[in-house]
PDB file of C-alpha atoms in Angstrom:
ATOM      1  CA  MET A   1     -79.176 125.023 200.848  1.00  0.00           C
ATOM      2  CA  ILE A   2     -81.415 122.167 199.825  1.00  0.00           C
ATOM      3  CA  SER A   3     -79.316 121.424 196.749  1.00  0.00           C
ATOM      4  CA  ASN A   4     -76.415 120.447 199.049  1.00  0.00           C
ATOM      5  CA  LEU A   5     -78.480 117.695 200.687  1.00  0.00           C
ATOM      6  CA  LYS A   6     -78.549 114.102 199.489  1.00  0.00           C
ATOM      7  CA  LEU A   7     -82.100 112.891 200.123  1.00  0.00           C
ATOM      8  CA  ASP A   8     -82.026 109.414 198.582  1.00  0.00           C
ATOM      9  CA  PHE A   9     -82.304 107.760 201.998  1.00  0.00           C
ATOM     10  CA  LEU A  10     -85.881 109.101 202.164  1.00  0.00           C
ATOM     11  CA  TRP A  11     -87.009 106.953 199.250  1.00  0.00           C
ATOM     12  CA  LEU A  12     -84.599 104.017 199.118  1.00  0.00           C
ATOM     13  CA  PRO A  13     -85.740 100.821 200.812  1.00  0.00           C
ATOM     14  CA  ASN A  14     -83.466  99.458 203.499  1.00  0.00           C
ATOM     15  CA  PRO A  15     -82.152  96.155 202.101  1.00  0.00           C
ATOM     16  CA  TYR A  16     -80.918  94.993 205.508  1.00  0.00           C
ATOM     17  CA  LYS A  17     -82.871  93.205 208.202  1.00  0.00           C
ATOM     18  CA  TRP A  18     -80.604  93.607 211.187  1.00  0.00           C
ATOM     19  CA  LEU A  19     -81.804  92.990 214.712  1.00  0.00           C
ATOM     20  CA  GLY A  20     -79.672  94.051 217.625  1.00  0.00           C
ATOM     21  CA  LYS A  21     -76.789  95.159 215.426  1.00  0.00           C
ATOM     22  CA  ILE A  22     -75.738  98.347 213.696  1.00  0.00           C
ATOM     23  CA  ASP A  23     -77.853  98.782 210.589  1.00  0.00           C
ATOM     24  CA  PRO A  24     -75.499  99.379 207.599  1.00  0.00           C
ATOM     25  CA  PHE A  25     -78.151 101.387 205.724  1.00  0.00           C
ATOM     26  CA  GLN A  26     -78.761 103.740 208.629  1.00  0.00           C
ATOM     27  CA  GLN A  27     -75.047 103.966 209.299  1.00  0.00           C
ATOM     28  CA  GLN A  28     -74.368 104.845 205.641  1.00  0.00           C
ATOM     29  CA  TRP A  29     -77.007 107.591 205.602  1.00  0.00           C
ATOM     30  CA  ALA A  30     -76.525 108.941 209.148  1.00  0.00           C
ATOM     31  CA  PRO A  31     -74.466 111.974 208.013  1.00  0.00           C
ATOM     32  CA  GLU A  32     -77.146 113.001 205.493  1.00  0.00           C
ATOM     33  CA  TYR A  33     -79.912 112.465 208.041  1.00  0.00           C
ATOM     34  CA  ALA A  34     -78.025 114.737 210.464  1.00  0.00           C
ATOM     35  CA  LYS A  35     -77.520 117.391 207.754  1.00  0.00           C
ATOM     36  CA  CYS A  36     -81.256 117.393 207.001  1.00  0.00           C
ATOM     37  CA  LYS A  37     -82.154 117.732 210.665  1.00  0.00           C
ATOM     38  CA  GLU A  38     -79.684 120.578 211.112  1.00  0.00           C
ATOM     39  CA  TYR A  39     -80.860 122.303 207.932  1.00  0.00           C
ATOM     40  CA  LEU A  40     -84.501 122.191 209.034  1.00  0.00           C
ATOM     41  CA  LYS A  41     -83.563 123.865 212.327  1.00  0.00           C
ATOM     42  CA  ILE A  42     -82.172 126.953 210.630  1.00  0.00           C
ATOM     43  CA  CYS A  43     -83.809 127.285 207.208  1.00  0.00           C
ATOM     44  CA  SER A  44     -86.496 129.863 206.465  1.00  0.00           C
ATOM     45  CA  THR A  45     -90.200 129.020 206.492  1.00  0.00           C
ATOM     46  CA  ASP A  46     -90.156 129.200 202.683  1.00  0.00           C
ATOM     47  CA  GLU A  47     -87.279 126.702 202.536  1.00  0.00           C
ATOM     48  CA  LEU A  48     -89.077 124.370 204.966  1.00  0.00           C
ATOM     49  CA  ILE A  49     -92.089 124.280 202.649  1.00  0.00           C
ATOM     50  CA  LYS A  50     -89.873 123.833 199.594  1.00  0.00           C
ATOM     51  CA  PHE A  51     -88.060 120.939 201.294  1.00  0.00           C
ATOM     52  CA  TYR A  52     -91.336 119.307 202.257  1.00  0.00           C
ATOM     53  CA  ILE A  53     -92.685 119.456 198.682  1.00  0.00           C
ATOM     54  CA  ILE A  54     -89.418 118.054 197.279  1.00  0.00           C
ATOM     55  CA  CYS A  55     -89.691 115.117 199.691  1.00  0.00           C
ATOM     56  CA  TYR A  56     -93.218 114.184 198.547  1.00  0.00           C
ATOM     57  CA  LYS A  57     -93.348 115.351 194.938  1.00  0.00           C
ATOM     58  CA  ASP A  58     -92.259 112.150 193.178  1.00  0.00           C
ATOM     59  CA  HIS A  59     -92.021 109.437 195.854  1.00  0.00           C
ATOM     60  CA  TYR A  60     -93.626 108.749 199.203  1.00  0.00           C
ATOM     61  CA  PRO A  61     -90.753 109.327 201.695  1.00  0.00           C
ATOM     62  CA  LYS A  62     -89.917 107.766 205.017  1.00  0.00           C
ATOM     63  CA  ASN A  63     -91.440 109.869 207.775  1.00  0.00           C
ATOM     64  CA  TYR A  64     -88.738 111.624 209.779  1.00  0.00           C
ATOM     65  CA  TRP A  65     -90.559 114.945 210.143  1.00  0.00           C
ATOM     66  CA  PHE A  66     -91.587 114.681 213.735  1.00  0.00           C
ATOM     67  CA  GLY A  67     -88.084 113.751 214.851  1.00  0.00           C
ATOM     68  CA  TRP A  68     -86.480 116.437 212.738  1.00  0.00           C
ATOM     69  CA  LEU A  69     -88.706 119.195 214.088  1.00  0.00           C
ATOM     70  CA  SER A  70     -89.261 118.108 217.693  1.00  0.00           C
ATOM     71  CA  ASN A  71     -87.285 119.471 220.609  1.00  0.00           C
ATOM     72  CA  GLY A  72     -87.526 116.045 222.227  1.00  0.00           C
ATOM     73  CA  GLU A  73     -90.726 116.735 224.146  1.00  0.00           C
ATOM     74  CA  ALA A  74     -93.300 116.963 221.358  1.00  0.00           C
ATOM     75  CA  SER A  75     -94.402 113.321 221.452  1.00  0.00           C
ATOM     76  CA  ASP A  76     -95.306 113.760 225.143  1.00  0.00           C
ATOM     77  CA  HIS A  77     -97.674 116.631 224.327  1.00  0.00           C
ATOM     78  CA  ILE A  78     -99.833 115.327 221.484  1.00  0.00           C
ATOM     79  CA  GLN A  79    -103.524 116.137 221.726  1.00  0.00           C
ATOM     80  CA  ILE A  80    -106.145 114.416 219.581  1.00  0.00           C
ATOM     81  CA  ILE A  81    -108.542 116.985 218.111  1.00  0.00           C
ATOM     82  CA  ASN A  82    -111.029 116.057 215.337  1.00  0.00           C
ATOM     83  CA  ASN A  83    -109.016 112.933 214.399  1.00  0.00           C
ATOM     84  CA  TYR A  84    -105.783 114.925 214.125  1.00  0.00           C
ATOM     85  CA  SER A  85    -102.740 114.631 216.369  1.00  0.00           C
ATOM     86  CA  VAL A  86    -102.007 118.235 217.310  1.00  0.00           C
ATOM     87  CA  VAL A  87     -98.823 119.553 218.891  1.00  0.00           C
ATOM     88  CA  ASP A  88     -98.227 123.102 220.070  1.00  0.00           C
ATOM     89  CA  GLY A  89     -95.299 124.812 218.361  1.00  0.00           C
ATOM     90  CA  LYS A  90     -93.511 125.401 221.665  1.00  0.00           C
ATOM     91  CA  TYR A  91     -92.421 121.749 221.493  1.00  0.00           C
ATOM     92  CA  PHE A  92     -90.579 122.213 218.213  1.00  0.00           C
ATOM     93  CA  ILE A  93     -87.070 123.400 217.478  1.00  0.00           C
ATOM     94  CA  ARG A  94     -88.377 125.889 214.939  1.00  0.00           C
ATOM     95  CA  LYS A  95     -89.982 128.972 216.473  1.00  0.00           C
ATOM     96  CA  ASP A  96     -92.111 129.851 213.424  1.00  0.00           C
ATOM     97  CA  ILE A  97     -94.495 126.900 213.918  1.00  0.00           C
ATOM     98  CA  LEU A  98     -97.673 127.685 215.858  1.00  0.00           C
ATOM     99  CA  THR A  99     -99.088 124.131 215.661  1.00  0.00           C
ATOM    100  CA  LEU A 100     -98.509 120.951 213.703  1.00  0.00           C
ATOM    101  CA  LYS A 101    -101.494 118.738 212.914  1.00  0.00           C
ATOM    102  CA  GLU A 102    -101.190 115.234 211.511  1.00  0.00           C
ATOM    103  CA  GLN A 103    -103.740 112.644 210.549  1.00  0.00           C
ATOM    104  CA  SER A 104    -102.712 109.022 210.209  1.00  0.00           C
ATOM    105  CA  LYS A 105    -104.172 106.042 208.378  1.00  0.00           C
ATOM    106  CA  LYS A 106    -103.300 102.369 208.273  1.00  0.00           C
ATOM    107  CA  ASP A 107    -102.303 100.661 205.059  1.00  0.00           C
ATOM    108  CA  LYS A 108    -103.506  97.218 203.964  1.00  0.00           C
ATOM    109  CA  ASP A 109    -100.729  95.588 206.019  1.00  0.00           C
ATOM    110  CA  GLY A 110    -101.682  97.479 209.186  1.00  0.00           C
ATOM    111  CA  TYR A 111     -98.779  99.949 209.144  1.00  0.00           C
ATOM    112  CA  SER A 112     -99.650 103.488 210.193  1.00  0.00           C
ATOM    113  CA  TYR A 113     -98.615 106.398 208.001  1.00  0.00           C
ATOM    114  CA  THR A 114     -99.194 110.140 207.957  1.00  0.00           C
ATOM    115  CA  SER A 115    -101.796 110.943 205.331  1.00  0.00           C
ATOM    116  CA  ASP A 116    -102.396 114.610 206.086  1.00  0.00           C
ATOM    117  CA  ARG A 117    -100.128 117.218 207.669  1.00  0.00           C
ATOM    118  CA  ILE A 118    -100.930 120.843 208.413  1.00  0.00           C
ATOM    119  CA  PHE A 119     -98.346 123.383 209.508  1.00  0.00           C
ATOM    120  CA  ASN A 120     -99.847 126.482 211.123  1.00  0.00           C
ATOM    121  CA  PHE A 121     -97.280 129.245 211.300  1.00  0.00           C
ATOM    122  CA  LYS A 122     -97.079 132.252 213.603  1.00  0.00           C
ATOM    123  CA  LYS A 123     -96.955 134.637 210.669  1.00  0.00           C
ATOM    124  CA  TYR A 124     -98.480 135.104 207.239  1.00  0.00           C
ATOM    125  CA  ILE A 125     -96.843 133.022 204.527  1.00  0.00           C
ATOM    126  CA  ASP A 126     -96.791 133.822 200.835  1.00  0.00           C
ATOM    127  CA  VAL A 127     -95.593 130.609 199.213  1.00  0.00           C
ATOM    128  CA  SER A 128     -97.609 130.293 195.965  1.00  0.00           C
ATOM    129  CA  LYS A 129     -94.539 130.948 193.809  1.00  0.00           C
ATOM    130  CA  ILE A 130     -92.448 128.472 195.789  1.00  0.00           C
ATOM    131  CA  ILE A 131     -95.128 125.802 195.412  1.00  0.00           C
ATOM    132  CA  GLU A 132     -95.501 126.437 191.683  1.00  0.00           C
ATOM    133  CA  ASN A 133     -91.726 126.353 191.162  1.00  0.00           C
ATOM    134  CA  GLU A 134     -91.403 123.065 193.045  1.00  0.00           C
ATOM    135  CA  LEU A 135     -94.352 121.514 191.180  1.00  0.00           C
ATOM    136  CA  GLU A 136     -92.753 122.294 187.812  1.00  0.00           C
ATOM    137  CA  GLY A 137     -93.020 119.218 185.621  1.00  0.00           C
ATOM    138  CA  LYS A 138     -96.107 117.945 187.445  1.00  0.00           C
ATOM    139  CA  THR A 139     -99.651 118.249 186.179  1.00  0.00           C
ATOM    140  CA  TYR A 140    -101.799 120.119 188.671  1.00  0.00           C
ATOM    141  CA  GLN A 141    -104.874 122.290 188.909  1.00  0.00           C
ATOM    142  CA  LYS A 142    -104.809 125.483 190.940  1.00  0.00           C
ATOM    143  CA  THR A 143    -108.044 126.759 192.472  1.00  0.00           C
ATOM    144  CA  ASP A 144    -108.349 129.938 194.464  1.00  0.00           C
ATOM    145  CA  ASN A 145    -111.308 130.265 196.810  1.00  0.00           C
ATOM    146  CA  GLY A 146    -110.466 133.631 198.311  1.00  0.00           C
ATOM    147  CA  SER A 147    -108.862 132.548 201.573  1.00  0.00           C
ATOM    148  CA  ILE A 148    -107.758 129.055 200.413  1.00  0.00           C
ATOM    149  CA  THR A 149    -105.538 128.240 197.455  1.00  0.00           C
ATOM    150  CA  ARG A 150    -105.451 124.565 196.479  1.00  0.00           C
ATOM    151  CA  TYR A 151    -103.070 122.719 194.165  1.00  0.00           C
ATOM    152  CA  THR A 152    -104.513 119.332 193.177  1.00  0.00           C
ATOM    153  CA  LEU A 153    -101.915 117.055 191.595  1.00  0.00           C
ATOM    154  CA  ASN A 154    -102.104 114.200 189.118  1.00  0.00           C
ATOM    155  CA  ASN A 155     -99.685 111.248 189.253  1.00  0.00           C
ATOM    156  CA  SER A 156     -97.972 112.241 192.477  1.00  0.00           C
ATOM    157  CA  PRO A 157     -97.765 111.103 196.092  1.00  0.00           C
ATOM    158  CA  ILE A 158     -99.211 114.547 196.813  1.00  0.00           C
ATOM    159  CA  ASP A 159    -102.991 114.532 196.482  1.00  0.00           C
ATOM    160  CA  PHE A 160    -103.246 118.259 197.146  1.00  0.00           C
ATOM    161  CA  ILE A 161    -101.560 121.205 198.803  1.00  0.00           C
ATOM    162  CA  GLU A 162    -103.609 123.947 200.437  1.00  0.00           C
ATOM    163  CA  ILE A 163    -102.379 127.269 201.675  1.00  0.00           C
ATOM    164  CA  THR A 164    -104.154 129.966 203.648  1.00  0.00           C
ATOM    165  CA  GLY A 165    -102.787 133.097 205.269  1.00  0.00           C
ATOM    166  CA  ASN A 166    -100.659 131.259 207.815  1.00  0.00           C
ATOM    167  CA  SER A 167    -101.041 127.548 207.039  1.00  0.00           C
ATOM    168  CA  PHE A 168     -99.611 124.955 204.700  1.00  0.00           C
ATOM    169  CA  ARG A 169    -101.355 121.612 204.246  1.00  0.00           C
ATOM    170  CA  LEU A 170    -100.137 118.596 202.287  1.00  0.00           C
ATOM    171  CA  LYS A 171    -102.573 115.721 201.809  1.00  0.00           C
ATOM    172  CA  VAL A 172    -101.051 112.454 200.614  1.00  0.00           C
ATOM    173  CA  ASN A 173    -102.403 110.451 197.691  1.00  0.00           C
ATOM    174  CA  ASP A 174    -102.947 107.167 199.530  1.00  0.00           C
ATOM    175  CA  LYS A 175    -102.346 105.120 196.364  1.00  0.00           C
ATOM    176  CA  TYR A 176     -98.682 106.143 196.471  1.00  0.00           C
ATOM    177  CA  HIS A 177     -97.975 105.181 200.064  1.00  0.00           C
ATOM    178  CA  ILE A 178     -95.329 102.481 200.402  1.00  0.00           C
ATOM    179  CA  HIS A 179     -94.232 101.165 203.781  1.00  0.00           C
ATOM    180  CA  MET A 180     -90.449 101.194 204.024  1.00  0.00           C
ATOM    181  CA  ARG A 181     -88.123 100.494 206.898  1.00  0.00           C
TER     182      ARG A 181
END
């Protein structure tokens, strides 16, 4: 269950600048990192989406997604299509992912960050209630355009969330991006 996970390491800056030594921050949070990775292997599609929203709802998190979901081969099979890095789901631990698409930007300091991520799933997903529950306390506008439902947020690292029959997209509000080690 998500409530059993301690996610602070996603948002806390690493106060240490260690080169060639064991990083105390990473060492301290290694058990929680491992729990998150293990959880994301076995949780339902609904829980994956819930987890993802929790991670971005209030703070821009460190980006561990690719490592958490990859089977170790995904980075060798990235294709660039329409400015998105696209990876076939067969290179992920989870078997419900058809493709993962990511678009990156560079911040003012030249650091790259993921600004847009689209999960395409192998099956239909009905996650409107999950999204609305997780966005409780946030101001957002919901628009429904038949096949696309969009949640546009105010005052959040999430610019918008879009869902279609089998996809979930989270676009980052670039003003909230913070580069953290």
